[in-house]
Short mmCIF file of C-alpha atoms in Angstrom, two decimals:
data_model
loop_
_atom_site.label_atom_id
_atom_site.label_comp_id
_atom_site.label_asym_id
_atom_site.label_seq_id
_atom_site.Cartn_x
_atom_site.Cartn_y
_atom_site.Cartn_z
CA UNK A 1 158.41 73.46 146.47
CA UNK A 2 158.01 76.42 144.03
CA UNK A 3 154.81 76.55 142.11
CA UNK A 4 154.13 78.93 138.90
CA UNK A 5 150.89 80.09 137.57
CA UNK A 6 150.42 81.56 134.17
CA UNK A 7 148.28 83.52 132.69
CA UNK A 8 146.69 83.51 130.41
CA UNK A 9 146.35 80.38 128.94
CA UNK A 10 145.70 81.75 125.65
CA UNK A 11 145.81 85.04 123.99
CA UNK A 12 145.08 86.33 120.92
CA UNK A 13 146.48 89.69 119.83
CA UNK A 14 145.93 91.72 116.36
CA UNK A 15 149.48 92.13 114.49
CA UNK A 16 151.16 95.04 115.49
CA UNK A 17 149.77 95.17 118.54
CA UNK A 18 151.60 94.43 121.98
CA UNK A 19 151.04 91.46 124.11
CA UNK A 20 151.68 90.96 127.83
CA UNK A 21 152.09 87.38 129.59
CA UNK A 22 152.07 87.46 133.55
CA UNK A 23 153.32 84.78 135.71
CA UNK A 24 153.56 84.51 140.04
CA UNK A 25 156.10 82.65 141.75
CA UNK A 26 155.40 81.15 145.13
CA UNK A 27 158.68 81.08 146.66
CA UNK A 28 160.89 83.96 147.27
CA UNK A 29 164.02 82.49 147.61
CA UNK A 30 163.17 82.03 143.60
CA UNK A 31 166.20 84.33 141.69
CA UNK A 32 166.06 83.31 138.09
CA UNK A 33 163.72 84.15 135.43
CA UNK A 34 163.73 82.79 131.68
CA UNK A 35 160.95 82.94 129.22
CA UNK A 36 160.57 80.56 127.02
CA UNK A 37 158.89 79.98 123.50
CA UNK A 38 157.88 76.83 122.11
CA UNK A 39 156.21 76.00 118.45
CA UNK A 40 154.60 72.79 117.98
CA UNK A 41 156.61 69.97 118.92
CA UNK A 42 159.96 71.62 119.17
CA UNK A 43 162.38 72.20 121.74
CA UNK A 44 161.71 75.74 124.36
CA UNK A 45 163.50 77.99 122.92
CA UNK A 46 165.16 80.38 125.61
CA UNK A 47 163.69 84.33 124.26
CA UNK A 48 164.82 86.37 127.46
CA UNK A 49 166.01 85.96 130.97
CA UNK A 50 165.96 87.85 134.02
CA UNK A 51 167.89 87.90 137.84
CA UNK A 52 166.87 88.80 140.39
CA UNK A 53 169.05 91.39 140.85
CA UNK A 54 167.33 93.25 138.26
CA UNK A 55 164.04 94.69 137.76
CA UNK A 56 163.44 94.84 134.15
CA UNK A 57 165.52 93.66 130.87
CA UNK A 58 164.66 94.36 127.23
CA UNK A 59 166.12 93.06 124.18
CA UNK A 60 164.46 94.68 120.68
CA UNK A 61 160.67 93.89 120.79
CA UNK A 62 160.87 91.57 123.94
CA UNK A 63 161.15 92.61 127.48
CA UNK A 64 160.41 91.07 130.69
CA UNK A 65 159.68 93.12 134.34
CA UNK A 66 160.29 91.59 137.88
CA UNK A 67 158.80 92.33 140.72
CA UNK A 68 160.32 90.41 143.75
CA UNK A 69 157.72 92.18 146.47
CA UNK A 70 154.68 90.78 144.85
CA UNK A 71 156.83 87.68 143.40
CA UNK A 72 155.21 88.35 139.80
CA UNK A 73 156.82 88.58 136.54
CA UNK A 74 155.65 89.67 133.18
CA UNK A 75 156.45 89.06 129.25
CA UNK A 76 156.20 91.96 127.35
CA UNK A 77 155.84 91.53 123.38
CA UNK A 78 155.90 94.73 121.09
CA UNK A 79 154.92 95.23 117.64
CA UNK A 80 153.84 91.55 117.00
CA UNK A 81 154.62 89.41 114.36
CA UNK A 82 152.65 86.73 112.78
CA UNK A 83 156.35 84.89 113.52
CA UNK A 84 155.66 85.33 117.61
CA UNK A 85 152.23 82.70 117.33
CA UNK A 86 153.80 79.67 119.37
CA UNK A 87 153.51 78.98 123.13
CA UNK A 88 155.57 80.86 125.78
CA UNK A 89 156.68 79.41 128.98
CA UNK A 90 157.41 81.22 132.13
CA UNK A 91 160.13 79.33 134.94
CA UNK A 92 161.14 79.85 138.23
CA UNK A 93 164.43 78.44 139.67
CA UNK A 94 166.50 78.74 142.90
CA UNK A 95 170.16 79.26 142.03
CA UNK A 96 170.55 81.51 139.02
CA UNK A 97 169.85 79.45 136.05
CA UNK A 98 171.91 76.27 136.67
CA UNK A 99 171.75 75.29 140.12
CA UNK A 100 168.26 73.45 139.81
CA UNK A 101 166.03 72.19 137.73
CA UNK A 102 163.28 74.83 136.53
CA UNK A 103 159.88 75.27 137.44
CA UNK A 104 157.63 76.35 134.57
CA UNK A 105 154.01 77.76 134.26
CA UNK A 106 151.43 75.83 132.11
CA UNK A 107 152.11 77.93 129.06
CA UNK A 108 150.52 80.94 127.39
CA UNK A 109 148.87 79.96 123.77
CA UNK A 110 150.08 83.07 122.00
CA UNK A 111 148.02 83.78 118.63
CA UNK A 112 148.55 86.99 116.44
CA UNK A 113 145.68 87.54 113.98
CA UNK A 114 146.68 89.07 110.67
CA UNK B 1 170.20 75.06 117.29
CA UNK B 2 170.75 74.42 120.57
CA UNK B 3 174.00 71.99 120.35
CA UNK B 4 172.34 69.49 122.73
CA UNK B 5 171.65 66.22 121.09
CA UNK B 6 168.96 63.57 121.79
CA UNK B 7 168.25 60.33 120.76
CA UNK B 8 165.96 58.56 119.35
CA UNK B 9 164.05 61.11 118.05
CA UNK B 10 160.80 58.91 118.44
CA UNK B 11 160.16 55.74 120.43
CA UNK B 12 157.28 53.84 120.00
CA UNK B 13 156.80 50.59 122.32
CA UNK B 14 154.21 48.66 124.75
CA UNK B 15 153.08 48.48 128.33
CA UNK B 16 155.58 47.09 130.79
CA UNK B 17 158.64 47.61 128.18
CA UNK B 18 161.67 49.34 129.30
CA UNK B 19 163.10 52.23 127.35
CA UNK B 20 166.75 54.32 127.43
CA UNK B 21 166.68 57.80 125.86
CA UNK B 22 169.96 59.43 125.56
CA UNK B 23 170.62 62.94 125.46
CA UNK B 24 174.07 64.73 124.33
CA UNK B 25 174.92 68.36 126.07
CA UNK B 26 176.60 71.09 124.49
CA UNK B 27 180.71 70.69 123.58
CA UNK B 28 182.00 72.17 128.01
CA UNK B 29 178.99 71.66 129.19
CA UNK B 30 178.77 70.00 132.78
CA UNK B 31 175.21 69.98 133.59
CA UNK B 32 172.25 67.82 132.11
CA UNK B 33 168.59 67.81 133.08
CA UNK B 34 165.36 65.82 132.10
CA UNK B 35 162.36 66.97 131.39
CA UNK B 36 158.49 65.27 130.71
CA UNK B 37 156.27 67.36 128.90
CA UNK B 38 152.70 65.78 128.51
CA UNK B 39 149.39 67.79 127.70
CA UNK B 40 148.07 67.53 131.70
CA UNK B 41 151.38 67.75 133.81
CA UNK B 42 152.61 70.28 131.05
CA UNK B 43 156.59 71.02 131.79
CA UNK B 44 158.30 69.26 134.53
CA UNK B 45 161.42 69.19 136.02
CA UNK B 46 162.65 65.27 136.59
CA UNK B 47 166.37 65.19 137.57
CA UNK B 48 169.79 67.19 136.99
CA UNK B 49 173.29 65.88 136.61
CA UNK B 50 176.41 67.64 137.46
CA UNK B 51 179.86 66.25 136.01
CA UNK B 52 178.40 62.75 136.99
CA UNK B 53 176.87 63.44 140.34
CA UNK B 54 173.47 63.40 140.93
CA UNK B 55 172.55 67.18 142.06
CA UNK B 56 168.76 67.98 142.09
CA UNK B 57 165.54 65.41 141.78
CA UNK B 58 161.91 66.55 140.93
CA UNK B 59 159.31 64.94 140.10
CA UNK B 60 160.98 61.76 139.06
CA UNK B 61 159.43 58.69 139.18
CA UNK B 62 160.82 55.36 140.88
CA UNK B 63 160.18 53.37 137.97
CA UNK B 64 162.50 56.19 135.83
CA UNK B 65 166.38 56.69 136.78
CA UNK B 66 168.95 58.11 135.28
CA UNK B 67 172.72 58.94 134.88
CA UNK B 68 175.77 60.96 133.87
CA UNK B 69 178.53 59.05 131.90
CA UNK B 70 182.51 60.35 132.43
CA UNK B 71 182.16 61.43 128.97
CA UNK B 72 179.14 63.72 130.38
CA UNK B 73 176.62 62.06 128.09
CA UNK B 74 173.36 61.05 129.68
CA UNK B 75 170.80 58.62 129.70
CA UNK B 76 167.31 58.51 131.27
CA UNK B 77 165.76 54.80 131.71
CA UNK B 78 161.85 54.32 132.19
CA UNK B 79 160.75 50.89 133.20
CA UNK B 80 157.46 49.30 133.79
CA UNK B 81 155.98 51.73 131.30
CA UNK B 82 152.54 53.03 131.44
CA UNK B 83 150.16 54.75 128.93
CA UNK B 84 150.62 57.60 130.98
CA UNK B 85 154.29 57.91 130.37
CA UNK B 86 153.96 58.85 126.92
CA UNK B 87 155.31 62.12 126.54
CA UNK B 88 157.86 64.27 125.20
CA UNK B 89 161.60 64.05 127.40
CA UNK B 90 163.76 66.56 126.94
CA UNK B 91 167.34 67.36 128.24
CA UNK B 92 169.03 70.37 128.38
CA UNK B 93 172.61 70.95 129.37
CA UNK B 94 174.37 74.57 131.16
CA UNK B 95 178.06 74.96 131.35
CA UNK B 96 177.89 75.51 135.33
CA UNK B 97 175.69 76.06 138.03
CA UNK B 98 174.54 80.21 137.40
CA UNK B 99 173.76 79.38 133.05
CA UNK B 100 170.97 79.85 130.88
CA UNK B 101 169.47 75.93 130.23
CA UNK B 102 169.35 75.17 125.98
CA UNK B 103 167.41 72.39 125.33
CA UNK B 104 167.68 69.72 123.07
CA UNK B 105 165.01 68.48 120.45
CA UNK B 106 163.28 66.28 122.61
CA UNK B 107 162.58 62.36 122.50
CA UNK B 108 158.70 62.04 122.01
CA UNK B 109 157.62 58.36 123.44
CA UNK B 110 154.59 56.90 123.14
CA UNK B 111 153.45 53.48 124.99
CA UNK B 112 150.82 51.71 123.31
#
């Protein structure tokens, strides 16, 4: 089956400053991307998605890059906010979003130091 | 908020007790999935639901099953509980088979 790794597992970042989160997927057939951020005993929270079909997507601060050759993906946080400290999830899934259940990495401990 | 309901929020029982959490999707969805989270297995994929047909398994137990209602409501039962099984269980819910998954607040168990 598809397995995720994550990393890092935590990261600590000044405010302002960017932060990148990386994640490889093992297997290619793998064509659905979401990122998701979690605070402390709440429900993931989808922040940005990507297919496969595309190789990067941005949305204000956030964007995320794909690359299907070396099956890695990355997070890409801009001008951080003490509002972004939480823990993001990366996922994998077969089927474009809905077809499967998703496969997620162990998580990325995001902190942004004042 | 997500529009995906779950109940009870928090469950708190013993070894060897049976439990039923029930999770809600969003008004058109079609699709539900469960989900442990737990500090060592972290997020996991258990089973999806489509319009009341079983679609996609992961790492479900066989002590845990679960199913789809006409009314597309869903409930995941865990039997012969273990310490180990305390967790948080989540469901999320798409409208078909290519959607983003929105989760629900999550059920957080804990066997004592």
């Amino acid at each position: 089956g598809e397995n995720v790794e994550q990393h890092p597992s935590t990261l600590s970042v000044q405010e302002g400053d960017s932060a990148v989160i990386k994640c490889t997927y093992s297997d290619s057939a793998s064509n659905y991307f979401p990122w998701y951020k979690q605070e402390l005993g709440k429900r993931p929270q989808l922040i940005i998605d990507i297919r496969s079909n595309v190789g990067e997507k941005k949305d204000q601060r956030i964007a995320v890059t794909l690359n299907k050759t070396a099956k890695h993906f990355s997070l890409h946080i801009t001008e951080t906010q003490p509002e972004d400290s939480a823990v993001y999830f990366c996922a994998a899934s077969i089927g474009g979003g809905g077809a499967d259940g998703l496969t997620f990495g162990k998580g990325t401990h995001l902190i942004i130091q004042p | 908020d997500s529009g995906v309901t779950q109940t009870p929020k928090h469950l708190i029982t013993a070894t060897g007790q049976r439990v039923t959490l029930r999770c809600s999707p969003r008004s058109g969805d079609l699709s539900v999935y469960w989900y442990q989270q737990s500090l060592d297995q972290g997020l996991q994929f258990l089973i999806q639901y489509y319009n009341g047909e079983e679609r996609a398994k992961g790492n479900i137990l066989e002590r845990f099953s679960a199913q789809q209602f006409p009314d597309l409501h869903s409930e995941l039962n865990l039997s012969s509980l273990e310490l180990g099984d305390s967790a948080l269980y989540f469901c999320a819910s798409t409208r078909d088979l290519t959607d983003t998954q929105y989760f629900g607040p999550g059920t957080r168990l804990t066997v004592l």
